[in-house]
Amino acid sequence: MGFRAGQGLIERFTKETPSFKDELDIMKFICKEFWTNLFRKQIDNLRTNHQGTYVLQDNRFRLLTPVSNGKQYLEEAPKFLAFTCGLVRGALSNLGIDSTVTAEVSVMPACKFHIIMQKS
């Protein structure tokens, strides 16, 4: 879910952008430009192990903020993140990176997106 939308969006957002040097450069673009165009803010934290695994942390994720008042939605939160995982996976796919994207929520409205690059 969201994969095709992510492919189309990244095409538009990178139209006038010079080509990327490496994976980290692509991830910085996702965290700054892509995220800003989608959610009107940058990712709060980007971490990597320099072996193809990245963790993007958003402390006030826009799609979780409306339902973050009570703990009753904590179990349902991953359903709100499935589309965004698809967006990111589609965007990376269109930039030539095959990846797995998962989301984790421990305290709402903060969430982490785990991105694992598939080596071919």
mmCIF file of N, CA and C in Angstrom, residues 6-57:
data_model
loop_
_atom_site.group_PDB
_atom_site.id
_atom_site.type_symbol
_atom_site.label_atom_id
_atom_site.label_comp_id
_atom_site.label_asym_id
_atom_site.label_seq_id
_atom_site.Cartn_x
_atom_site.Cartn_y
_atom_site.Cartn_z
ATOM 1 N N GLY A 6 4.418 6.389 -3.867
ATOM 2 C CA GLY A 6 5.793 6.764 -3.541
ATOM 3 C C GLY A 6 6.658 6.879 -4.778
ATOM 4 N N GLN A 7 6.457 5.959 -5.720
ATOM 5 C CA GLN A 7 7.211 6.014 -6.973
ATOM 6 C C GLN A 7 6.907 7.306 -7.739
ATOM 7 N N GLY A 8 5.636 7.640 -7.829
ATOM 8 C CA GLY A 8 5.238 8.847 -8.550
ATOM 9 C C GLY A 8 5.710 10.121 -7.867
ATOM 10 N N LEU A 9 5.616 10.154 -6.551
ATOM 11 C CA LEU A 9 6.019 11.349 -5.807
ATOM 12 C C LEU A 9 7.518 11.600 -5.921
ATOM 13 N N ILE A 10 8.308 10.555 -5.788
ATOM 14 C CA ILE A 10 9.763 10.757 -5.832
ATOM 15 C C ILE A 10 10.193 11.203 -7.223
ATOM 16 N N GLU A 11 9.472 10.759 -8.236
ATOM 17 C CA GLU A 11 9.764 11.206 -9.601
ATOM 18 C C GLU A 11 9.592 12.719 -9.712
ATOM 19 N N ARG A 12 8.493 13.205 -9.141
ATOM 20 C CA ARG A 12 8.233 14.655 -9.164
ATOM 21 C C ARG A 12 9.239 15.425 -8.326
ATOM 22 N N PHE A 13 9.546 14.914 -7.133
ATOM 23 C CA PHE A 13 10.410 15.644 -6.203
ATOM 24 C C PHE A 13 11.868 15.673 -6.659
ATOM 25 N N THR A 14 12.303 14.696 -7.448
ATOM 26 C CA THR A 14 13.711 14.636 -7.857
ATOM 27 C C THR A 14 13.935 15.142 -9.278
ATOM 28 N N LYS A 15 12.896 15.669 -9.893
ATOM 29 C CA LYS A 15 12.983 16.103 -11.288
ATOM 30 C C LYS A 15 14.155 17.053 -11.526
ATOM 31 N N GLU A 16 14.371 17.994 -10.623
ATOM 32 C CA GLU A 16 15.406 19.001 -10.826
ATOM 33 C C GLU A 16 16.546 18.862 -9.822
ATOM 34 N N THR A 17 16.734 17.650 -9.313
ATOM 35 C CA THR A 17 17.770 17.376 -8.334
ATOM 36 C C THR A 17 18.936 16.666 -9.020
ATOM 37 N N PRO A 18 20.172 17.058 -8.731
ATOM 38 C CA PRO A 18 21.301 16.320 -9.313
ATOM 39 C C PRO A 18 21.318 14.884 -8.789
ATOM 40 N N SER A 19 21.974 13.992 -9.519
ATOM 41 C CA SER A 19 21.972 12.577 -9.116
ATOM 42 C C SER A 19 22.664 12.403 -7.764
ATOM 43 N N PHE A 20 22.280 11.348 -7.078
ATOM 44 C CA PHE A 20 22.786 11.091 -5.730
ATOM 45 C C PHE A 20 24.106 10.328 -5.791
ATOM 46 N N LYS A 21 24.994 10.614 -4.814
ATOM 47 C CA LYS A 21 26.311 9.969 -4.774
ATOM 48 C C LYS A 21 26.219 8.525 -4.281
ATOM 49 N N ASP A 22 25.457 8.340 -3.211
ATOM 50 C CA ASP A 22 25.415 7.017 -2.582
ATOM 51 C C ASP A 22 24.104 6.851 -1.807
ATOM 52 N N GLU A 23 23.993 5.701 -1.134
ATOM 53 C CA GLU A 23 22.790 5.387 -0.346
ATOM 54 C C GLU A 23 22.508 6.445 0.713
ATOM 55 N N LEU A 24 23.541 6.863 1.414
ATOM 56 C CA LEU A 24 23.361 7.843 2.491
ATOM 57 C C LEU A 24 22.829 9.164 1.947
ATOM 58 N N ASP A 25 23.301 9.554 0.792
ATOM 59 C CA ASP A 25 22.821 10.767 0.141
ATOM 60 C C ASP A 25 21.324 10.659 -0.182
ATOM 61 N N ILE A 26 20.919 9.493 -0.651
ATOM 62 C CA ILE A 26 19.501 9.239 -0.949
ATOM 63 C C ILE A 26 18.678 9.308 0.333
ATOM 64 N N MET A 27 19.176 8.701 1.400
ATOM 65 C CA MET A 27 18.438 8.698 2.668
ATOM 66 C C MET A 27 18.317 10.111 3.243
ATOM 67 N N LYS A 28 19.343 10.923 3.076
ATOM 68 C CA LYS A 28 19.265 12.318 3.534
ATOM 69 C C LYS A 28 18.190 13.064 2.754
ATOM 70 N N PHE A 29 18.096 12.785 1.458
ATOM 71 C CA PHE A 29 17.057 13.408 0.638
ATOM 72 C C PHE A 29 15.669 12.973 1.121
ATOM 73 N N ILE A 30 15.511 11.682 1.413
ATOM 74 C CA ILE A 30 14.228 11.166 1.919
ATOM 75 C C ILE A 30 13.862 11.884 3.218
ATOM 76 N N CYS A 31 14.833 12.032 4.117
ATOM 77 C CA CYS A 31 14.578 12.630 5.432
ATOM 78 C C CYS A 31 14.282 14.124 5.365
ATOM 79 N N LYS A 32 14.892 14.801 4.424
ATOM 80 C CA LYS A 32 14.712 16.251 4.345
ATOM 81 C C LYS A 32 13.628 16.619 3.336
ATOM 82 N N GLU A 33 13.906 16.451 2.072
ATOM 83 C CA GLU A 33 13.010 16.926 1.015
ATOM 84 C C GLU A 33 11.722 16.114 0.903
ATOM 85 N N PHE A 34 11.859 14.799 0.790
ATOM 86 C CA PHE A 34 10.689 13.938 0.606
ATOM 87 C C PHE A 34 9.725 14.073 1.791
ATOM 88 N N TRP A 35 10.269 13.967 2.997
ATOM 89 C CA TRP A 35 9.440 14.036 4.210
ATOM 90 C C TRP A 35 8.801 15.415 4.348
ATOM 91 N N THR A 36 9.556 16.466 4.049
ATOM 92 C CA THR A 36 9.032 17.825 4.144
ATOM 93 C C THR A 36 7.882 18.037 3.166
ATOM 94 N N ASN A 37 8.022 17.529 1.946
ATOM 95 C CA ASN A 37 6.951 17.651 0.959
ATOM 96 C C ASN A 37 5.699 16.890 1.383
ATOM 97 N N LEU A 38 5.866 15.781 2.077
ATOM 98 C CA LEU A 38 4.711 14.987 2.503
ATOM 99 C C LEU A 38 4.084 15.476 3.807
ATOM 100 N N PHE A 39 4.923 15.770 4.797
ATOM 101 C CA PHE A 39 4.419 16.017 6.156
ATOM 102 C C PHE A 39 4.755 17.394 6.718
ATOM 103 N N ARG A 40 5.296 18.288 5.887
ATOM 104 C CA ARG A 40 5.628 19.656 6.282
ATOM 105 C C ARG A 40 6.633 19.751 7.435
ATOM 106 N N LYS A 41 7.463 18.744 7.574
ATOM 107 C CA LYS A 41 8.549 18.765 8.552
ATOM 108 C C LYS A 41 9.573 17.714 8.174
ATOM 109 N N GLN A 42 10.804 17.909 8.640
ATOM 110 C CA GLN A 42 11.852 16.926 8.368
ATOM 111 C C GLN A 42 11.797 15.809 9.399
ATOM 112 N N ILE A 43 12.435 14.708 9.074
ATOM 113 C CA ILE A 43 12.615 13.617 10.041
ATOM 114 C C ILE A 43 13.457 14.170 11.188
ATOM 115 N N ASP A 44 13.153 13.770 12.405
ATOM 116 C CA ASP A 44 13.881 14.292 13.557
ATOM 117 C C ASP A 44 15.254 13.649 13.739
ATOM 118 N N ASN A 45 15.387 12.385 13.327
ATOM 119 C CA ASN A 45 16.639 11.691 13.566
ATOM 120 C C ASN A 45 16.839 10.609 12.516
ATOM 121 N N LEU A 46 18.034 10.540 11.949
ATOM 122 C CA LEU A 46 18.413 9.487 11.014
ATOM 123 C C LEU A 46 19.614 8.768 11.579
ATOM 124 N N ARG A 47 19.490 7.455 11.712
ATOM 125 C CA ARG A 47 20.609 6.646 12.206
ATOM 126 C C ARG A 47 20.893 5.542 11.203
ATOM 127 N N THR A 48 22.157 5.138 11.147
ATOM 128 C CA THR A 48 22.548 4.058 10.257
ATOM 129 C C THR A 48 23.674 3.250 10.887
ATOM 130 N N ASN A 49 23.785 1.998 10.461
ATOM 131 C CA ASN A 49 24.914 1.178 10.889
ATOM 132 C C ASN A 49 25.962 1.097 9.778
ATOM 133 N N HIS A 50 25.772 1.861 8.703
ATOM 134 C CA HIS A 50 26.648 1.904 7.528
ATOM 135 C C HIS A 50 26.762 0.541 6.850
ATOM 136 N N GLN A 51 25.777 -0.322 7.070
ATOM 137 C CA GLN A 51 25.744 -1.634 6.417
ATOM 138 C C GLN A 51 24.383 -1.861 5.778
ATOM 139 N N GLY A 52 23.705 -0.780 5.434
ATOM 140 C CA GLY A 52 22.432 -0.907 4.738
ATOM 141 C C GLY A 52 21.195 -0.859 5.603
ATOM 142 N N THR A 53 21.345 -0.543 6.884
ATOM 143 C CA THR A 53 20.192 -0.420 7.767
ATOM 144 C C THR A 53 20.089 1.019 8.243
ATOM 145 N N TYR A 54 18.883 1.579 8.106
ATOM 146 C CA TYR A 54 18.639 2.968 8.499
ATOM 147 C C TYR A 54 17.412 3.020 9.398
ATOM 148 N N VAL A 55 17.434 3.922 10.366
ATOM 149 C CA VAL A 55 16.285 4.146 11.239
ATOM 150 C C VAL A 55 15.942 5.630 11.165
ATOM 151 N N LEU A 56 14.716 5.918 10.722
ATOM 152 C CA LEU A 56 14.224 7.293 10.638
ATOM 153 C C LEU A 56 13.259 7.498 11.796
ATOM 154 N N GLN A 57 13.495 8.499 12.608
ATOM 155 C CA GLN A 57 12.629 8.760 13.763
ATOM 156 C C GLN A 57 11.906 10.082 13.583
#
